[in-house]
């Protein structure tokens, strides 16, 4: 039997309120749960026409997106996984499922790193006395090891659905396969040159949105490949991403960073340095610039300017500003200089990066500064940096007189 009229009106009201709260960026206020529980009632005994208008998976799709934006990737993965069984030809849905896996993995790594306080994570153990006193530095979280540990914990193949990087790689491969392998939209072509891509239950993806979606897939694919220890695939995805015209500043920044890291892992350090130029980071927006249309498409251009597409809710992410993005470039440059044994240039690049980062700086900067001083023979300076848990405190010049500066600072502390 069909549900009563009051229940149908209440379901429509709940869904409308859900869409309104999502549009005004009140993402945590989800009102879809009562509607999903009502839609999950047994379907036996209902007419065929009623079964054809079942909106359970559409509502689950909306709920999964809200959970992903609200910072609940594991719950979003469960919701979207049920939806993808019905709308498996939607490349955007496969991308969202991969993003849920990536966010869940990042959330687990963050929880592991927050089990200890900031200063305690730098030094893992101290043993010995006097001249034989040794410090054991705690390793930083490794996405490759974490992913392998999660796969062992699930005790299943990578093809089995689980919020891991292995399953994210499969989702991204499906999304890339569903997108047309045609040249992206350039300034000389109208937006109708790219064939539309079906994306049920929503409208087809058309025009410049197809190229933008492909760029997001390539960026995620490069990140996941690095996390799985596959620099060859990551470099191929990054290069394909950087070769895309009309690429947004944020995606170009990610492509440069991922390309440099993949090249370093492949032993091509000099080539990696060409991607680590902080001056090239002038924009970190993820919104792609609009394509230039022909005169014959002036009507379409007017419609785009009059009714701009809704960018949707903004997600808080790193880097938050242009200065932090340049700091990431400088930090990676310092790491590459350490590989080439150019300690003076590494120290200078790291000091410039620390000035652009907020306080307290990440623990990676402290460990890198201590490593630079150790490679330069400044053991006292390295111990001092680990003790204060800050790379190159203000007023201390380790480059000119590292030993004296460290001794002066320790004397002031005691």
mmCIF file of C-alpha atoms in Angstrom:
data_model
loop_
_atom_site.group_PDB
_atom_site.id
_atom_site.type_symbol
_atom_site.label_atom_id
_atom_site.label_comp_id
_atom_site.label_asym_id
_atom_site.label_seq_id
_atom_site.Cartn_x
_atom_site.Cartn_y
_atom_site.Cartn_z
ATOM 1 C CA UNK A 1 0.000 0.000 0.000
ATOM 2 C CA UNK A 2 1.108 3.560 -0.611
ATOM 3 C CA UNK A 3 2.061 5.701 2.384
ATOM 4 C CA UNK A 4 -0.559 8.112 3.753
ATOM 5 C CA UNK A 5 -0.754 11.611 2.308
ATOM 6 C CA UNK A 6 0.550 13.257 5.506
ATOM 7 C CA UNK A 7 3.653 11.039 5.510
ATOM 8 C CA UNK A 8 4.367 11.898 1.865
ATOM 9 C CA UNK A 9 4.065 15.612 2.598
ATOM 10 C CA UNK A 10 6.308 15.226 5.650
ATOM 11 C CA UNK A 11 8.901 13.374 3.560
ATOM 12 C CA UNK A 12 8.892 16.119 0.932
ATOM 13 C CA UNK A 13 9.240 18.745 3.660
ATOM 14 C CA UNK A 14 12.191 16.967 5.235
ATOM 15 C CA UNK A 15 13.965 16.602 1.923
ATOM 16 C CA UNK A 16 13.392 20.256 1.031
ATOM 17 C CA UNK A 17 14.736 21.383 4.404
ATOM 18 C CA UNK A 18 17.727 19.104 3.920
ATOM 19 C CA UNK A 19 18.577 20.688 0.568
ATOM 20 C CA UNK A 20 18.121 24.223 1.953
ATOM 21 C CA UNK A 21 20.423 23.629 4.934
ATOM 22 C CA UNK A 22 23.058 22.131 2.640
ATOM 23 C CA UNK A 23 22.817 25.086 0.251
ATOM 24 C CA UNK A 24 23.304 27.652 3.028
ATOM 25 C CA UNK A 25 26.358 25.641 4.208
ATOM 26 C CA UNK A 26 24.797 24.353 7.446
ATOM 27 C CA UNK A 27 26.173 20.956 6.568
ATOM 28 C CA UNK A 28 26.016 19.341 10.002
ATOM 29 C CA UNK A 29 22.244 19.736 10.222
ATOM 30 C CA UNK A 30 21.099 16.646 8.343
ATOM 31 C CA UNK A 31 17.410 15.864 8.217
ATOM 32 C CA UNK A 32 17.546 12.866 5.897
ATOM 33 C CA UNK A 33 17.766 10.131 8.538
ATOM 34 C CA UNK A 34 14.021 9.979 9.336
ATOM 35 C CA UNK A 35 13.239 9.929 5.631
ATOM 36 C CA UNK A 36 15.732 7.145 4.944
ATOM 37 C CA UNK A 37 14.290 5.036 7.740
ATOM 38 C CA UNK A 38 10.840 5.531 6.244
ATOM 39 C CA UNK A 39 12.106 4.639 2.796
ATOM 40 C CA UNK A 40 13.759 1.487 4.152
ATOM 41 C CA UNK A 41 10.450 -0.202 4.952
ATOM 42 C CA UNK A 42 9.814 -3.563 3.241
ATOM 43 C CA UNK A 43 8.921 -3.207 -0.427
ATOM 44 C CA UNK A 44 6.895 -6.401 -0.692
ATOM 45 C CA UNK A 45 3.215 -5.885 -1.410
ATOM 46 C CA UNK A 46 3.690 -2.477 -3.028
ATOM 47 C CA UNK A 47 2.500 -1.767 -6.580
ATOM 48 C CA UNK A 48 5.077 -1.673 -9.373
ATOM 49 C CA UNK A 49 4.468 2.023 -9.941
ATOM 50 C CA UNK A 50 5.316 2.773 -6.309
ATOM 51 C CA UNK A 51 8.542 0.770 -6.530
ATOM 52 C CA UNK A 52 9.602 2.777 -9.578
ATOM 53 C CA UNK A 53 9.494 6.083 -7.691
ATOM 54 C CA UNK A 54 11.502 4.881 -4.702
ATOM 55 C CA UNK A 55 13.931 7.695 -3.748
ATOM 56 C CA UNK A 56 15.979 5.818 -1.165
ATOM 57 C CA UNK A 57 19.254 5.855 -3.118
ATOM 58 C CA UNK A 58 18.805 9.468 -4.183
ATOM 59 C CA UNK A 59 18.410 10.464 -0.537
ATOM 60 C CA UNK A 60 21.362 8.295 0.445
ATOM 61 C CA UNK A 61 23.426 10.106 -2.186
ATOM 62 C CA UNK A 62 22.547 13.475 -0.632
ATOM 63 C CA UNK A 63 23.240 12.157 2.845
ATOM 64 C CA UNK A 64 26.620 10.738 1.813
ATOM 65 C CA UNK A 65 27.684 14.095 0.367
ATOM 66 C CA UNK A 66 26.635 15.888 3.548
ATOM 67 C CA UNK A 67 28.513 13.421 5.712
ATOM 68 C CA UNK A 68 31.614 13.860 3.547
ATOM 69 C CA UNK A 69 31.472 17.663 3.785
ATOM 70 C CA UNK A 70 30.722 17.516 7.525
ATOM 71 C CA UNK A 71 33.908 15.548 8.249
ATOM 72 C CA UNK A 72 32.454 12.052 8.691
ATOM 73 C CA UNK A 73 34.174 10.145 5.871
ATOM 74 C CA UNK A 74 33.543 6.646 7.218
ATOM 75 C CA UNK A 75 29.802 7.222 7.432
ATOM 76 C CA UNK A 76 29.884 8.866 4.007
ATOM 77 C CA UNK A 77 31.693 5.825 2.609
ATOM 78 C CA UNK A 78 28.938 3.510 3.865
ATOM 79 C CA UNK A 79 26.211 5.687 2.361
ATOM 80 C CA UNK A 80 27.888 6.189 -1.000
ATOM 81 C CA UNK A 81 28.873 2.536 -1.253
ATOM 82 C CA UNK A 82 25.212 1.535 -1.228
ATOM 83 C CA UNK A 83 24.406 4.203 -3.822
ATOM 84 C CA UNK A 84 27.160 3.163 -6.233
ATOM 85 C CA UNK A 85 25.571 -0.272 -6.567
ATOM 86 C CA UNK A 86 22.652 1.410 -8.345
ATOM 87 C CA UNK A 87 24.279 4.391 -10.095
ATOM 88 C CA UNK A 88 27.528 2.705 -11.085
ATOM 89 C CA UNK A 89 27.806 4.703 -14.330
ATOM 90 C CA UNK A 90 28.230 8.027 -12.520
ATOM 91 C CA UNK A 91 31.928 9.079 -12.572
ATOM 92 C CA UNK A 92 31.319 11.859 -10.054
ATOM 93 C CA UNK A 93 29.951 9.310 -7.585
ATOM 94 C CA UNK A 94 33.087 7.167 -7.940
ATOM 95 C CA UNK A 95 35.187 10.280 -7.265
ATOM 96 C CA UNK A 96 33.209 11.090 -4.109
ATOM 97 C CA UNK A 97 33.650 7.506 -2.925
ATOM 98 C CA UNK A 98 37.413 7.786 -3.454
ATOM 99 C CA UNK A 99 37.448 11.112 -1.600
ATOM 100 C CA UNK A 100 35.706 9.426 1.326
ATOM 101 C CA UNK A 101 38.447 6.783 1.387
ATOM 102 C CA UNK A 102 41.172 9.440 1.273
ATOM 103 C CA UNK A 103 39.536 11.499 4.007
ATOM 104 C CA UNK A 104 39.039 8.429 6.197
ATOM 105 C CA UNK A 105 42.697 7.489 5.782
ATOM 106 C CA UNK A 106 43.818 11.030 6.631
ATOM 107 C CA UNK A 107 41.524 11.064 9.652
ATOM 108 C CA UNK A 108 43.000 7.818 10.972
ATOM 109 C CA UNK A 109 46.541 9.152 10.532
ATOM 110 C CA UNK A 110 45.562 12.320 12.386
ATOM 111 C CA UNK A 111 44.141 10.292 15.255
ATOM 112 C CA UNK A 112 47.364 8.273 15.463
ATOM 113 C CA UNK A 113 49.484 11.423 15.569
ATOM 114 C CA UNK A 114 47.329 13.050 18.256
ATOM 115 C CA UNK A 115 47.691 10.200 20.732
ATOM 116 C CA UNK A 116 50.782 11.929 22.066
ATOM 117 C CA UNK A 117 51.452 15.570 22.716
ATOM 118 C CA UNK A 118 53.363 17.650 20.219
ATOM 119 C CA UNK A 119 56.728 17.741 21.985
ATOM 120 C CA UNK A 120 56.621 14.097 22.980
ATOM 121 C CA UNK A 121 56.250 12.972 19.373
ATOM 122 C CA UNK A 122 59.682 14.305 18.427
ATOM 123 C CA UNK A 123 61.731 12.153 20.811
ATOM 124 C CA UNK A 124 60.614 8.557 21.137
ATOM 125 C CA UNK A 125 63.184 7.255 23.631
ATOM 126 C CA UNK A 126 66.300 8.373 25.538
ATOM 127 C CA UNK A 127 68.887 5.904 26.777
ATOM 128 C CA UNK A 128 72.477 6.075 27.973
ATOM 129 C CA UNK A 129 74.276 8.673 30.078
ATOM 130 C CA UNK A 130 76.942 11.289 29.542
ATOM 131 C CA UNK A 131 78.806 11.019 26.263
ATOM 132 C CA UNK A 132 76.890 7.830 25.439
ATOM 133 C CA UNK A 133 73.459 9.435 25.804
ATOM 134 C CA UNK A 134 71.316 8.748 22.729
ATOM 135 C CA UNK A 135 68.033 10.195 21.481
ATOM 136 C CA UNK A 136 65.716 8.094 19.335
ATOM 137 C CA UNK A 137 63.549 10.346 17.175
ATOM 138 C CA UNK A 138 60.002 9.147 16.617
ATOM 139 C CA UNK A 139 59.144 8.526 12.943
ATOM 140 C CA UNK A 140 56.490 10.594 11.261
ATOM 141 C CA UNK A 141 53.237 8.873 10.161
ATOM 142 C CA UNK A 142 53.682 7.119 6.820
ATOM 143 C CA UNK A 143 50.639 6.803 4.600
ATOM 144 C CA UNK A 144 52.082 3.702 2.914
ATOM 145 C CA UNK A 145 52.603 1.853 6.211
ATOM 146 C CA UNK A 146 49.247 3.042 7.540
ATOM 147 C CA UNK A 147 47.464 1.821 4.418
ATOM 148 C CA UNK A 148 49.158 -1.571 4.658
ATOM 149 C CA UNK A 149 48.240 -1.831 8.331
ATOM 150 C CA UNK A 150 44.616 -1.002 7.547
ATOM 151 C CA UNK A 151 44.550 -3.621 4.788
ATOM 152 C CA UNK A 152 45.924 -6.224 7.186
ATOM 153 C CA UNK A 153 43.394 -5.186 9.813
ATOM 154 C CA UNK A 154 40.538 -5.706 7.363
ATOM 155 C CA UNK A 155 42.120 -9.054 6.280
ATOM 156 C CA UNK A 156 40.719 -8.798 2.793
ATOM 157 C CA UNK A 157 41.668 -8.033 -0.772
ATOM 158 C CA UNK A 158 42.031 -4.487 -2.040
ATOM 159 C CA UNK A 159 39.035 -5.095 -4.306
ATOM 160 C CA UNK A 160 36.780 -5.565 -1.275
ATOM 161 C CA UNK A 161 34.969 -2.348 -0.298
ATOM 162 C CA UNK A 162 36.772 -0.647 2.602
ATOM 163 C CA UNK A 163 37.831 2.961 3.292
ATOM 164 C CA UNK A 164 41.458 2.371 2.255
ATOM 165 C CA UNK A 165 43.755 3.851 -0.362
ATOM 166 C CA UNK A 166 43.740 0.572 -2.287
ATOM 167 C CA UNK A 167 39.983 0.766 -2.793
ATOM 168 C CA UNK A 168 40.274 4.498 -3.555
ATOM 169 C CA UNK A 169 42.618 3.638 -6.436
ATOM 170 C CA UNK A 170 39.978 1.290 -7.867
ATOM 171 C CA UNK A 171 37.275 3.956 -7.565
ATOM 172 C CA UNK A 172 39.458 6.517 -9.335
ATOM 173 C CA UNK A 173 40.204 4.050 -12.135
ATOM 174 C CA UNK A 174 36.472 3.547 -12.630
ATOM 175 C CA UNK A 175 35.839 7.298 -12.660
ATOM 176 C CA UNK A 176 38.599 7.887 -15.219
ATOM 177 C CA UNK A 177 37.298 5.053 -17.404
ATOM 178 C CA UNK A 178 33.792 6.532 -17.460
ATOM 179 C CA UNK A 179 35.062 9.943 -18.591
ATOM 180 C CA UNK A 180 35.704 10.487 -22.320
ATOM 181 C CA UNK A 181 39.345 10.274 -23.326
ATOM 182 C CA UNK A 182 39.097 13.334 -25.561
ATOM 183 C CA UNK A 183 41.179 16.517 -25.568
ATOM 184 C CA UNK A 184 39.963 18.983 -22.938
ATOM 185 C CA UNK A 185 38.066 22.121 -23.796
ATOM 186 C CA UNK A 186 40.399 24.855 -25.072
ATOM 187 C CA UNK A 187 39.789 28.508 -25.726
ATOM 188 C CA UNK A 188 39.115 28.022 -29.458
ATOM 189 C CA UNK A 189 36.333 25.465 -29.026
ATOM 190 C CA UNK A 190 32.780 25.974 -27.772
ATOM 191 C CA UNK A 191 31.776 24.161 -24.596
ATOM 192 C CA UNK A 192 29.612 21.759 -26.583
ATOM 193 C CA UNK A 193 32.686 20.083 -28.147
ATOM 194 C CA UNK A 194 32.936 17.624 -25.235
ATOM 195 C CA UNK A 195 30.239 14.928 -25.324
ATOM 196 C CA UNK A 196 27.955 14.827 -22.271
ATOM 197 C CA UNK A 197 28.640 12.186 -19.655
ATOM 198 C CA UNK A 198 25.690 10.465 -17.911
ATOM 199 C CA UNK A 199 25.637 11.044 -14.156
ATOM 200 C CA UNK A 200 22.457 9.514 -12.735
ATOM 201 C CA UNK A 201 20.424 10.398 -10.745
ATOM 202 C CA UNK A 202 21.402 13.951 -11.709
ATOM 203 C CA UNK A 203 21.654 15.614 -15.110
ATOM 204 C CA UNK A 204 24.496 14.722 -17.504
ATOM 205 C CA UNK A 205 27.881 16.369 -17.085
ATOM 206 C CA UNK A 206 28.484 18.693 -20.017
ATOM 207 C CA UNK A 207 31.006 21.109 -21.422
ATOM 208 C CA UNK A 208 33.835 22.403 -19.266
ATOM 209 C CA UNK A 209 32.594 20.404 -16.247
ATOM 210 C CA UNK A 210 33.820 17.183 -17.890
ATOM 211 C CA UNK A 211 37.374 18.527 -18.112
ATOM 212 C CA UNK A 212 37.207 19.848 -14.532
ATOM 213 C CA UNK A 213 36.015 16.497 -13.223
ATOM 214 C CA UNK A 214 38.845 14.732 -15.033
ATOM 215 C CA UNK A 215 41.355 17.103 -13.418
ATOM 216 C CA UNK A 216 40.046 16.279 -9.947
ATOM 217 C CA UNK A 217 40.288 12.563 -10.705
ATOM 218 C CA UNK A 218 43.900 12.942 -11.881
ATOM 219 C CA UNK A 219 44.858 14.934 -8.783
ATOM 220 C CA UNK A 220 43.384 12.318 -6.459
ATOM 221 C CA UNK A 221 44.974 9.543 -8.491
ATOM 222 C CA UNK A 222 48.417 11.147 -8.136
ATOM 223 C CA UNK A 223 47.958 11.484 -4.365
ATOM 224 C CA UNK A 224 46.712 7.928 -3.879
ATOM 225 C CA UNK A 225 49.535 6.491 -6.001
ATOM 226 C CA UNK A 226 52.101 8.266 -3.824
ATOM 227 C CA UNK A 227 50.409 6.916 -0.728
ATOM 228 C CA UNK A 228 50.599 3.390 -2.137
ATOM 229 C CA UNK A 229 54.274 3.725 -3.049
ATOM 230 C CA UNK A 230 53.752 3.890 -6.823
ATOM 231 C CA UNK A 231 55.659 6.984 -8.046
ATOM 232 C CA UNK A 232 55.457 5.931 -11.708
ATOM 233 C CA UNK A 233 51.652 6.103 -11.801
ATOM 234 C CA UNK A 234 51.695 9.268 -9.707
ATOM 235 C CA UNK A 235 54.098 10.987 -12.096
ATOM 236 C CA UNK A 236 52.001 10.001 -15.126
ATOM 237 C CA UNK A 237 48.814 11.358 -13.513
ATOM 238 C CA UNK A 238 50.555 14.561 -12.412
ATOM 239 C CA UNK A 239 51.956 15.235 -15.864
ATOM 240 C CA UNK A 240 48.581 14.623 -17.462
ATOM 241 C CA UNK A 241 47.069 17.011 -14.931
ATOM 242 C CA UNK A 242 49.643 19.748 -15.583
ATOM 243 C CA UNK A 243 49.158 19.395 -19.346
ATOM 244 C CA UNK A 244 45.483 20.344 -19.025
ATOM 245 C CA UNK A 245 44.678 23.861 -20.278
ATOM 246 C CA UNK A 246 42.607 26.212 -18.145
ATOM 247 C CA UNK A 247 43.840 24.450 -14.999
ATOM 248 C CA UNK A 248 43.021 26.112 -11.689
ATOM 249 C CA UNK A 249 45.802 27.420 -9.474
ATOM 250 C CA UNK A 250 45.078 24.967 -6.671
ATOM 251 C CA UNK A 251 45.217 21.914 -8.911
ATOM 252 C CA UNK A 252 48.367 23.208 -10.608
ATOM 253 C CA UNK A 253 49.975 23.580 -7.187
ATOM 254 C CA UNK A 254 49.060 19.989 -6.310
ATOM 255 C CA UNK A 255 50.344 18.738 -9.652
ATOM 256 C CA UNK A 256 53.699 20.437 -9.100
ATOM 257 C CA UNK A 257 54.055 19.054 -5.562
ATOM 258 C CA UNK A 258 53.076 15.508 -6.527
ATOM 259 C CA UNK A 259 55.348 15.556 -9.581
ATOM 260 C CA UNK A 260 58.315 16.696 -7.495
ATOM 261 C CA UNK A 261 57.749 14.016 -4.861
ATOM 262 C CA UNK A 262 57.376 11.291 -7.483
ATOM 263 C CA UNK A 263 60.558 12.390 -9.249
ATOM 264 C CA UNK A 264 62.474 12.367 -5.957
ATOM 265 C CA UNK A 265 61.304 8.820 -5.270
ATOM 266 C CA UNK A 266 62.464 7.848 -8.746
ATOM 267 C CA UNK A 267 65.916 9.332 -8.105
ATOM 268 C CA UNK A 268 65.524 12.246 -10.547
ATOM 269 C CA UNK A 269 66.303 14.995 -8.050
ATOM 270 C CA UNK A 270 67.507 17.650 -10.504
ATOM 271 C CA UNK A 271 64.307 17.317 -12.527
ATOM 272 C CA UNK A 272 62.237 17.545 -9.346
ATOM 273 C CA UNK A 273 63.748 20.950 -8.547
ATOM 274 C CA UNK A 274 62.096 22.419 -11.648
ATOM 275 C CA UNK A 275 58.692 21.854 -10.020
ATOM 276 C CA UNK A 276 59.644 23.466 -6.677
ATOM 277 C CA UNK A 277 59.556 27.175 -7.415
ATOM 278 C CA UNK A 278 57.617 29.167 -4.776
ATOM 279 C CA UNK A 279 57.326 32.133 -7.167
ATOM 280 C CA UNK A 280 55.146 30.035 -9.468
ATOM 281 C CA UNK A 281 52.466 29.718 -6.763
ATOM 282 C CA UNK A 282 50.271 32.737 -7.420
ATOM 283 C CA UNK A 283 46.822 31.232 -6.906
ATOM 284 C CA UNK A 284 45.491 28.285 -4.912
ATOM 285 C CA UNK A 285 41.858 28.495 -5.927
ATOM 286 C CA UNK A 286 40.318 25.214 -7.067
ATOM 287 C CA UNK A 287 37.786 26.924 -9.335
ATOM 288 C CA UNK A 288 38.768 26.558 -12.962
ATOM 289 C CA UNK A 289 38.769 29.713 -15.110
ATOM 290 C CA UNK A 290 35.923 29.973 -17.554
ATOM 291 C CA UNK A 291 36.757 29.050 -21.154
ATOM 292 C CA UNK A 292 36.849 31.807 -23.747
ATOM 293 C CA UNK A 293 33.894 31.410 -26.084
ATOM 294 C CA UNK A 294 33.488 32.364 -29.712
ATOM 295 C CA UNK A 295 31.358 35.274 -30.819
ATOM 296 C CA UNK A 296 28.656 32.849 -31.907
ATOM 297 C CA UNK A 297 28.355 31.689 -28.314
ATOM 298 C CA UNK A 298 27.718 35.161 -26.886
ATOM 299 C CA UNK A 299 24.263 34.100 -25.727
ATOM 300 C CA UNK A 300 25.714 31.187 -23.775
ATOM 301 C CA UNK A 301 28.354 33.466 -22.286
ATOM 302 C CA UNK A 302 25.670 35.918 -21.205
ATOM 303 C CA UNK A 303 23.765 33.143 -19.494
ATOM 304 C CA UNK A 304 26.921 32.036 -17.682
ATOM 305 C CA UNK A 305 27.600 35.560 -16.466
ATOM 306 C CA UNK A 306 23.982 36.150 -15.444
ATOM 307 C CA UNK A 307 23.538 32.761 -13.751
ATOM 308 C CA UNK A 308 26.962 31.633 -12.487
ATOM 309 C CA UNK A 309 27.176 28.003 -11.364
ATOM 310 C CA UNK A 310 26.895 27.355 -7.657
ATOM 311 C CA UNK A 311 30.290 26.510 -6.239
ATOM 312 C CA UNK A 312 28.743 24.651 -3.334
ATOM 313 C CA UNK A 313 29.962 24.616 0.251
ATOM 314 C CA UNK A 314 33.606 25.447 0.862
ATOM 315 C CA UNK A 315 35.747 22.836 2.597
ATOM 316 C CA UNK A 316 38.387 23.896 5.113
ATOM 317 C CA UNK A 317 41.639 22.477 3.808
ATOM 318 C CA UNK A 318 45.393 22.944 3.783
ATOM 319 C CA UNK A 319 46.965 25.101 2.516
ATOM 320 C CA UNK A 320 44.644 27.786 3.774
ATOM 321 C CA UNK A 321 46.505 30.706 2.207
ATOM 322 C CA UNK A 322 48.985 31.537 -0.510
ATOM 323 C CA UNK A 323 51.785 31.947 2.037
ATOM 324 C CA UNK A 324 51.257 28.433 3.385
ATOM 325 C CA UNK A 325 51.344 27.020 -0.154
ATOM 326 C CA UNK A 326 54.660 28.740 -0.773
ATOM 327 C CA UNK A 327 55.901 27.439 2.573
ATOM 328 C CA UNK A 328 55.163 23.893 1.393
ATOM 329 C CA UNK A 329 57.221 24.549 -1.732
ATOM 330 C CA UNK A 330 60.115 25.916 0.347
ATOM 331 C CA UNK A 331 59.963 22.980 2.768
ATOM 332 C CA UNK A 332 60.107 20.479 -0.080
ATOM 333 C CA UNK A 333 62.962 22.465 -1.608
ATOM 334 C CA UNK A 334 64.864 22.216 1.665
ATOM 335 C CA UNK A 335 64.293 18.454 1.733
ATOM 336 C CA UNK A 336 65.648 18.129 -1.812
ATOM 337 C CA UNK A 337 68.717 20.193 -0.877
ATOM 338 C CA UNK A 338 69.311 17.778 2.000
ATOM 339 C CA UNK A 339 69.353 14.917 -0.486
ATOM 340 C CA UNK A 340 71.969 16.741 -2.575
ATOM 341 C CA UNK A 341 74.017 17.501 0.587
ATOM 342 C CA UNK A 342 73.660 21.255 0.112
ATOM 343 C CA UNK A 343 73.081 22.044 3.787
ATOM 344 C CA UNK A 344 73.444 25.842 3.579
ATOM 345 C CA UNK A 345 70.757 26.161 0.903
ATOM 346 C CA UNK A 346 68.556 23.698 2.798
ATOM 347 C CA UNK A 347 68.873 25.751 5.990
ATOM 348 C CA UNK A 348 68.031 28.970 4.183
ATOM 349 C CA UNK A 349 64.980 27.482 2.440
ATOM 350 C CA UNK A 350 63.683 25.981 5.685
ATOM 351 C CA UNK A 351 64.087 29.260 7.558
ATOM 352 C CA UNK A 352 62.051 31.037 4.878
ATOM 353 C CA UNK A 353 59.388 28.332 5.073
ATOM 354 C CA UNK A 354 59.100 28.627 8.867
ATOM 355 C CA UNK A 355 58.447 32.379 8.555
ATOM 356 C CA UNK A 356 55.404 31.659 6.389
ATOM 357 C CA UNK A 357 53.961 28.859 8.543
ATOM 358 C CA UNK A 358 51.652 29.474 11.533
ATOM 359 C CA UNK A 359 52.728 28.730 15.087
ATOM 360 C CA UNK A 360 53.376 26.126 16.289
ATOM 361 C CA UNK A 361 55.168 24.842 13.186
ATOM 362 C CA UNK A 362 54.633 21.220 12.093
ATOM 363 C CA UNK A 363 56.932 18.622 13.686
ATOM 364 C CA UNK A 364 58.361 17.791 10.266
ATOM 365 C CA UNK A 365 60.066 21.187 10.196
ATOM 366 C CA UNK A 366 61.727 20.518 13.546
ATOM 367 C CA UNK A 367 63.028 17.131 12.453
ATOM 368 C CA UNK A 368 64.309 18.517 9.164
ATOM 369 C CA UNK A 369 66.111 21.367 10.926
ATOM 370 C CA UNK A 370 67.722 18.913 13.336
ATOM 371 C CA UNK A 371 68.778 16.730 10.417
ATOM 372 C CA UNK A 372 70.364 19.707 8.644
ATOM 373 C CA UNK A 373 72.393 20.585 11.742
ATOM 374 C CA UNK A 374 73.474 16.979 12.206
ATOM 375 C CA UNK A 375 74.646 16.768 8.602
ATOM 376 C CA UNK A 376 76.531 20.039 9.132
ATOM 377 C CA UNK A 377 78.272 18.639 12.226
ATOM 378 C CA UNK A 378 76.362 20.840 14.695
ATOM 379 C CA UNK A 379 75.281 18.221 17.211
ATOM 380 C CA UNK A 380 74.623 20.741 19.986
ATOM 381 C CA UNK A 381 72.360 22.775 17.716
ATOM 382 C CA UNK A 382 70.424 19.670 16.685
ATOM 383 C CA UNK A 383 69.855 18.689 20.328
ATOM 384 C CA UNK A 384 68.756 22.214 21.126
ATOM 385 C CA UNK A 385 66.191 22.220 18.308
ATOM 386 C CA UNK A 386 64.735 18.913 19.484
ATOM 387 C CA UNK A 387 64.559 20.207 23.052
ATOM 388 C CA UNK A 388 62.722 23.443 22.258
ATOM 389 C CA UNK A 389 60.607 21.712 19.555
ATOM 390 C CA UNK A 390 60.949 24.684 17.228
ATOM 391 C CA UNK A 391 63.017 25.054 14.060
ATOM 392 C CA UNK A 392 65.474 27.942 14.351
ATOM 393 C CA UNK A 393 64.010 30.132 17.135
ATOM 394 C CA UNK A 394 63.924 33.857 16.552
ATOM 395 C CA UNK A 395 67.224 35.547 17.270
ATOM 396 C CA UNK A 396 69.394 32.441 16.995
ATOM 397 C CA UNK A 397 71.709 32.301 13.968
ATOM 398 C CA UNK A 398 72.882 28.699 13.571
ATOM 399 C CA UNK A 399 74.499 29.278 10.200
ATOM 400 C CA UNK A 400 77.303 31.585 11.312
ATOM 401 C CA UNK A 401 77.995 30.367 14.842
ATOM 402 C CA UNK A 402 75.795 27.333 15.502
ATOM 403 C CA UNK A 403 77.609 25.948 18.496
ATOM 404 C CA UNK A 404 77.913 29.287 20.274
ATOM 405 C CA UNK A 405 74.304 30.206 19.545
ATOM 406 C CA UNK A 406 73.047 26.894 20.906
ATOM 407 C CA UNK A 407 75.208 27.196 24.035
ATOM 408 C CA UNK A 408 74.006 30.769 24.613
ATOM 409 C CA UNK A 409 70.378 29.740 24.287
ATOM 410 C CA UNK A 410 70.799 26.791 26.654
ATOM 411 C CA UNK A 411 72.502 29.079 29.164
ATOM 412 C CA UNK A 412 69.578 31.500 28.964
ATOM 413 C CA UNK A 413 67.124 28.624 29.535
ATOM 414 C CA UNK A 414 68.944 27.440 32.638
#
